[in-house]
Amino acid sequence: MKKTVASLLVFICLAASVFANGTKETKPVSSDTSTPVTLEWWSWDPSLKEKNEALIKQFEAKNPGIKVNLATASTSEYWTKIRILANQKKLPDVFTMSSGYIEEWRKSNLMLNLDSYINNDPDINDFYKSLIDAGKTISGGDRYVAMPFALVTTVLFYNKGMFDAAGLSYPTADWTWDDFLNAAKKLTIDKDGDGKIDQWGFWRYGRYAQVEPWVYADGGNLIDRSKMRFAPDANAMETLKFLTDLTLKYHVAPTQKEMSDVRNQDIFPKGLAAMWVDGSWFIDNNRNVADPSMRWGITTVPVGPHGQKGIVYGWPDYYAIAPNAKHPDAAWKLLKYIAGQGQTADMFMAGKIPSYKPLATSSTFNDPSKQPAEISILTQQAAQTMKTSFTMGWSEWRGYGAAANLGLNSILDSIINGDMSFDEGMSKADKNINSVLARYYN
Amino acid sequence: MRKNNRIQTTGVYALLILVALVSIFPFLWMVSSSFKSDSNVFSATPSLFSDMLFRKDMFRNYQVVLKEFQFSRYILNSLFVSLSCAIGQVLVCSLAGFAFAKMKFRGKNFVFSFLLMTMMIPVQVTIIPEYFLMMSFGWIDSFLPLIVPSFLAGAFGTFMYKEFFEVVPQPLFDAGIIDGVGAFGMFSRIYFPLTASPTVTLFIIAFMNAWNGLLRPMLYISTDKLQTVTLALTAFQSQYDTQWNLLLAGSVISILPLLILFVFCQRYIIESAMGSGVKG
Amino acid sequence: MRRRKLCWHGPLTPWLFLLPTVIGLLVFRAIPVGAAFYLGFTRWSLLNNPVFIGLRNYKEAFASATFFKVVTNTVVFSLIYVVGVMVVSLAFALLINRKLKGINFFRAALYLPVITSAVAVGIVWNWILGPQYGILNIILTKLGITPPYWLGDPRLALLSVSVVQVWKMAGYYMILFLAGLQNMPHEVLEAATVDGAKPFQKFFHVTLPLLSPTTFFVLTVAIIDSFHNFELIYTMTKGGPQNATDTLVYDVYLNGFVNYRNGYASAVAFVLLIFVGVLTLMNFYIKKKWVTQG
């Protein structure tokens, strides 16, 4: 009976796969004996597929013994698919890894220990050491498990036209919160006098890249790493209060609901707000969305009363090697190439910073003909101290991706929208977030 | 009395128009907004009339969605998946319905009640093991997980065919026996040809369910080219969540095939719903 | 020979006919339900194999405020949905149950939302309920009412989503009620009219009792249907703000495929199954007491 059922199932599968002409086999077929090593490489960026394939061709030309197969999944599906591969012990030789998951993957031993490569390969000096170390810190272990290929960081965007019109000088790295607040007040304008603000001084809501940069620039911490608890210290609380007060007390920033009809990343380039703190990767979107006549710039996030300069919120994206890779040396060669030498400036969405120094400092990457003129700030930040609040379960408690309407994100929005008081929100955050963290760390 | 009647009729019409408006207005608003330009969509004084309507580039939003965002491809995918599901359900359910209606065997009641029970179970209850199953079959990122489960366990269709076959006049059956037709011949030559009405009904329902399903495509499909139109629409929504004119054009495209089906098969769709009600 | 007369088919023939169905039932229903039961006792992030952890998932769920919220949301959603859909659809059915010119058009118009995908419905209602440029709030503002943030306010989001679901599905139940109304014995209704009963009295004392089998059927279907809210919640609120629209059905998805907690999600799935089971049993128990036999 079992056999009949099994063979019937097989039959149905076969019949159905004839129908499903879209089905494809992902298994590499390589029977050619002259190419002894075939590597699998998984990437999450479909927009780079063609460029990555060109890169492979170059790599293969330089390394005649190695053949590379590339598989690309969009970011949203990438994690589920790669988890399945991990589950089935079929991880590709080289795969993309994010700061959000690296700790969980390191704990499950799903990435090869790279210590011997990183400590001994002379080419490593071409990469920002701060990024390589940040990966080690974020993964929470005592070994290198991934090699960064790019960094994203956070900056203050500002609209130069609006600053000029208000007679204000542009923000600098020396700005204090007071300087920021004064400017924001002057930049919040009801242009047609109908009682509705048409130009806001500042835009933010509960999103991680809009909140955490302020926290770190004020010397604060959201997570107590010794106990692995969500415990915003006094500086962090001061920052969160300041950020919510921008709407509730100073009225220089809109509520989340007032802006929910416009995409978060379009509010600044569409000229609805004069200043904005968010990820540097939005430089690309600014260039696409903003009117060509709009003049804008970037600078570092204002340092808070208890903060110090030179601490930034940023995190790398990495490549990792499967723990059971059959040809680790070849995989390392490939990894080094795709993270460094093989990359070109056009493979970086404007605002992402290469971890490979020759490229990051090249004139093709820092194109002076395009806005913002201050783009070199990004590479300066790449060399600074990086702080993050990534933990296991981060996307769940922070409210990221498909959970963006939940977690801390949603609590901060509710405070800004006036649905709950600051204290109420914080005690709720304490309870909810710590119950998530307790699951992972106790 | 007569005058009274007329007033009553007018009142009924007024009410009917009101409720019909409530139910149709979102669709009108969707269609009208899909013909608007960017600036027209975000207008503080919205108008039902679209600024791009009857202009040279009135279909621009649609062109963008169909070509740049490949909705034409997704429509084809959805058609393929939904047709497969519908055909599969008709085949499998009619066979099963025939067995339940006309044959005697041990365990009949057990299997039948079990089948009916499964109607109550939301797909979310079984989705995690199902996902694992699909994973071990190597079916992830193909149409198979969208087709096969709905193909094989159609409780509603089986129930409908069973009810139908039970009331087919006995003489037809007897004639078949006299002619010495085998069990399969009895089904395929005598009974199945009579089923135009339930077959069309089931076909439409299965087609609609497959067309509108979201959870399975979301979990199983990751290759862009294989997306169904419903899935593509949600992906589009999360990427361009405020480009309402494009998003609504995509929505219109995604429901258009169903609207066409509805217009042509209204009788079947509504009567099938009525039929299921009487059985209660 | 005699045997054949008793049974016109071979003993295995029915199973041949039932083969695909039985396979489907086993592979996609029975085994997954059993597996979900087992997985509920494990921790499983997909990265490794499931690890047996006993009752930890259930303990966590029943101790967690979020899970309590999820259960409450499920009950509230179902309640609004079932009551809303029954009242509205019965009213529609009564309205539409007459021979008037163009009645078929109105019938089709009211049925239209039923056939459209929940995703498209969710998108267009998002647009209508938008806080700034949504048509509803623009109208409310013109009327001098402070417009609420329908989908972003934790107190309103669940109500908004369930009302949209009522809007979408009322047409379906309208047709069910219509069938019931049309199958009612005319003599009784006419007799009531002759006896001089007012329309109001007629409805409560004659129509409604006669309609009770249909009403029961509608109730059963509506209760089961009230768990089909994944698509709408996904497109409208993604379970937010702050879990305000997170129902059991959505929570399975959220935990399983967003947070990759497949063990816990399976436990939630099993609670959902028990929910559905208990409701269905309750339903049949009530039926015995409640339905007027015609």
mmCIF file of C-alpha atoms in Angstrom, chain C residues 59-167:
data_model
loop_
_atom_site.group_PDB
_atom_site.id
_atom_site.type_symbol
_atom_site.label_atom_id
_atom_site.label_comp_id
_atom_site.label_asym_id
_atom_site.label_seq_id
_atom_site.Cartn_x
_atom_site.Cartn_y
_atom_site.Cartn_z
ATOM 1 C CA LYS C 59 3.068 27.863 28.186
ATOM 2 C CA GLU C 60 4.562 30.850 26.442
ATOM 3 C CA ALA C 61 1.377 31.497 24.500
ATOM 4 C CA PHE C 62 -0.930 31.349 27.485
ATOM 5 C CA ALA C 63 1.351 33.541 29.561
ATOM 6 C CA SER C 64 1.796 36.143 26.848
ATOM 7 C CA ALA C 65 -0.198 39.351 26.629
ATOM 8 C CA THR C 66 0.265 39.414 22.883
ATOM 9 C CA PHE C 67 -1.300 35.998 22.479
ATOM 10 C CA PHE C 68 -4.196 37.025 24.673
ATOM 11 C CA LYS C 69 -4.608 40.031 22.418
ATOM 12 C CA VAL C 70 -4.509 37.785 19.352
ATOM 13 C CA VAL C 71 -7.255 35.552 20.729
ATOM 14 C CA THR C 72 -9.347 38.567 21.677
ATOM 15 C CA ASN C 73 -8.855 40.026 18.224
ATOM 16 C CA THR C 74 -9.969 36.762 16.663
ATOM 17 C CA VAL C 75 -13.123 36.654 18.753
ATOM 18 C CA VAL C 76 -13.917 40.327 18.143
ATOM 19 C CA PHE C 77 -13.292 40.037 14.424
ATOM 20 C CA SER C 78 -15.496 36.949 14.176
ATOM 21 C CA LEU C 79 -18.228 38.549 16.242
ATOM 22 C CA ILE C 80 -18.341 41.732 14.183
ATOM 23 C CA TYR C 81 -18.117 39.721 11.015
ATOM 24 C CA VAL C 82 -20.786 37.140 11.848
ATOM 25 C CA VAL C 83 -23.287 39.576 13.327
ATOM 26 C CA GLY C 84 -22.604 42.231 10.699
ATOM 27 C CA VAL C 85 -22.786 39.928 7.777
ATOM 28 C CA MET C 86 -25.988 38.267 8.990
ATOM 29 C CA VAL C 87 -27.890 41.458 9.684
ATOM 30 C CA VAL C 88 -26.751 43.210 6.520
ATOM 31 C CA SER C 89 -27.250 40.248 4.232
ATOM 32 C CA LEU C 90 -30.712 39.490 5.599
ATOM 33 C CA ALA C 91 -31.682 43.110 5.040
ATOM 34 C CA PHE C 92 -30.314 42.937 1.513
ATOM 35 C CA ALA C 93 -32.179 39.702 0.863
ATOM 36 C CA LEU C 94 -35.478 41.118 2.081
ATOM 37 C CA LEU C 95 -34.931 44.161 -0.079
ATOM 38 C CA ILE C 96 -34.055 42.204 -3.140
ATOM 39 C CA ASN C 97 -36.679 39.479 -2.783
ATOM 40 C CA ARG C 98 -39.247 41.000 -5.124
ATOM 41 C CA LYS C 99 -40.080 41.002 -8.759
ATOM 42 C CA LEU C 100 -39.051 44.423 -9.956
ATOM 43 C CA LYS C 101 -37.547 45.609 -13.179
ATOM 44 C CA GLY C 102 -33.766 45.475 -13.103
ATOM 45 C CA ILE C 103 -33.642 43.478 -9.899
ATOM 46 C CA ASN C 104 -31.045 41.200 -11.438
ATOM 47 C CA PHE C 105 -28.758 44.150 -11.913
ATOM 48 C CA PHE C 106 -29.003 45.083 -8.258
ATOM 49 C CA ARG C 107 -28.475 41.478 -7.260
ATOM 50 C CA ALA C 108 -25.297 41.346 -9.333
ATOM 51 C CA ALA C 109 -24.117 44.705 -8.004
ATOM 52 C CA LEU C 110 -24.453 43.540 -4.415
ATOM 53 C CA TYR C 111 -22.687 40.310 -5.263
ATOM 54 C CA LEU C 112 -19.775 41.993 -7.008
ATOM 55 C CA PRO C 113 -17.486 42.407 -3.966
ATOM 56 C CA VAL C 114 -17.766 38.673 -3.258
ATOM 57 C CA ILE C 115 -15.963 37.646 -6.411
ATOM 58 C CA THR C 116 -13.170 40.198 -6.233
ATOM 59 C CA SER C 117 -9.935 39.231 -4.566
ATOM 60 C CA ALA C 118 -9.428 40.284 -0.976
ATOM 61 C CA VAL C 119 -6.112 41.786 -2.047
ATOM 62 C CA ALA C 120 -7.731 44.180 -4.512
ATOM 63 C CA VAL C 121 -10.457 44.951 -1.983
ATOM 64 C CA GLY C 122 -7.834 45.657 0.662
ATOM 65 C CA ILE C 123 -5.924 47.976 -1.624
ATOM 66 C CA VAL C 124 -8.903 50.032 -2.691
ATOM 67 C CA TRP C 125 -10.158 50.350 0.889
ATOM 68 C CA ASN C 126 -6.697 51.418 1.999
ATOM 69 C CA TRP C 127 -7.041 54.189 -0.530
ATOM 70 C CA ILE C 128 -10.548 55.102 0.582
ATOM 71 C CA LEU C 129 -9.613 55.063 4.279
ATOM 72 C CA GLY C 130 -6.320 56.947 3.847
ATOM 73 C CA PRO C 131 -5.913 59.534 6.618
ATOM 74 C CA GLN C 132 -5.142 62.529 4.396
ATOM 75 C CA TYR C 133 -6.169 61.897 0.840
ATOM 76 C CA GLY C 134 -8.679 59.136 1.462
ATOM 77 C CA ILE C 135 -12.080 60.070 0.116
ATOM 78 C CA LEU C 136 -13.889 59.126 3.320
ATOM 79 C CA ASN C 137 -11.813 61.446 5.466
ATOM 80 C CA ILE C 138 -12.022 64.226 2.902
ATOM 81 C CA ILE C 139 -15.810 63.996 3.080
ATOM 82 C CA LEU C 140 -15.751 63.871 6.885
ATOM 83 C CA THR C 141 -13.510 66.932 6.983
ATOM 84 C CA LYS C 142 -15.910 68.809 4.714
ATOM 85 C CA LEU C 143 -18.713 67.890 7.107
ATOM 86 C CA GLY C 144 -16.677 69.390 9.918
ATOM 87 C CA ILE C 145 -15.845 66.095 11.625
ATOM 88 C CA THR C 146 -12.291 65.412 12.786
ATOM 89 C CA PRO C 147 -11.381 62.453 10.620
ATOM 90 C CA PRO C 148 -10.004 59.407 12.411
ATOM 91 C CA TYR C 149 -6.972 57.397 11.343
ATOM 92 C CA TRP C 150 -8.950 54.305 10.469
ATOM 93 C CA LEU C 151 -6.164 51.796 9.958
ATOM 94 C CA GLY C 152 -3.407 53.399 12.038
ATOM 95 C CA ASP C 153 -5.300 53.928 15.288
ATOM 96 C CA PRO C 154 -4.998 50.846 17.505
ATOM 97 C CA ARG C 155 -8.563 51.341 18.719
ATOM 98 C CA LEU C 156 -10.106 51.547 15.256
ATOM 99 C CA ALA C 157 -8.037 49.298 13.025
ATOM 100 C CA LEU C 158 -9.711 45.991 13.881
ATOM 101 C CA LEU C 159 -13.171 47.479 13.518
ATOM 102 C CA SER C 160 -12.246 48.999 10.144
ATOM 103 C CA VAL C 161 -10.855 45.767 8.784
ATOM 104 C CA SER C 162 -13.778 43.656 9.937
ATOM 105 C CA VAL C 163 -16.307 46.092 8.517
ATOM 106 C CA VAL C 164 -14.539 45.933 5.161
ATOM 107 C CA GLN C 165 -14.783 42.150 5.349
ATOM 108 C CA VAL C 166 -18.513 42.465 6.043
ATOM 109 C CA TRP C 167 -18.801 44.759 3.030
#
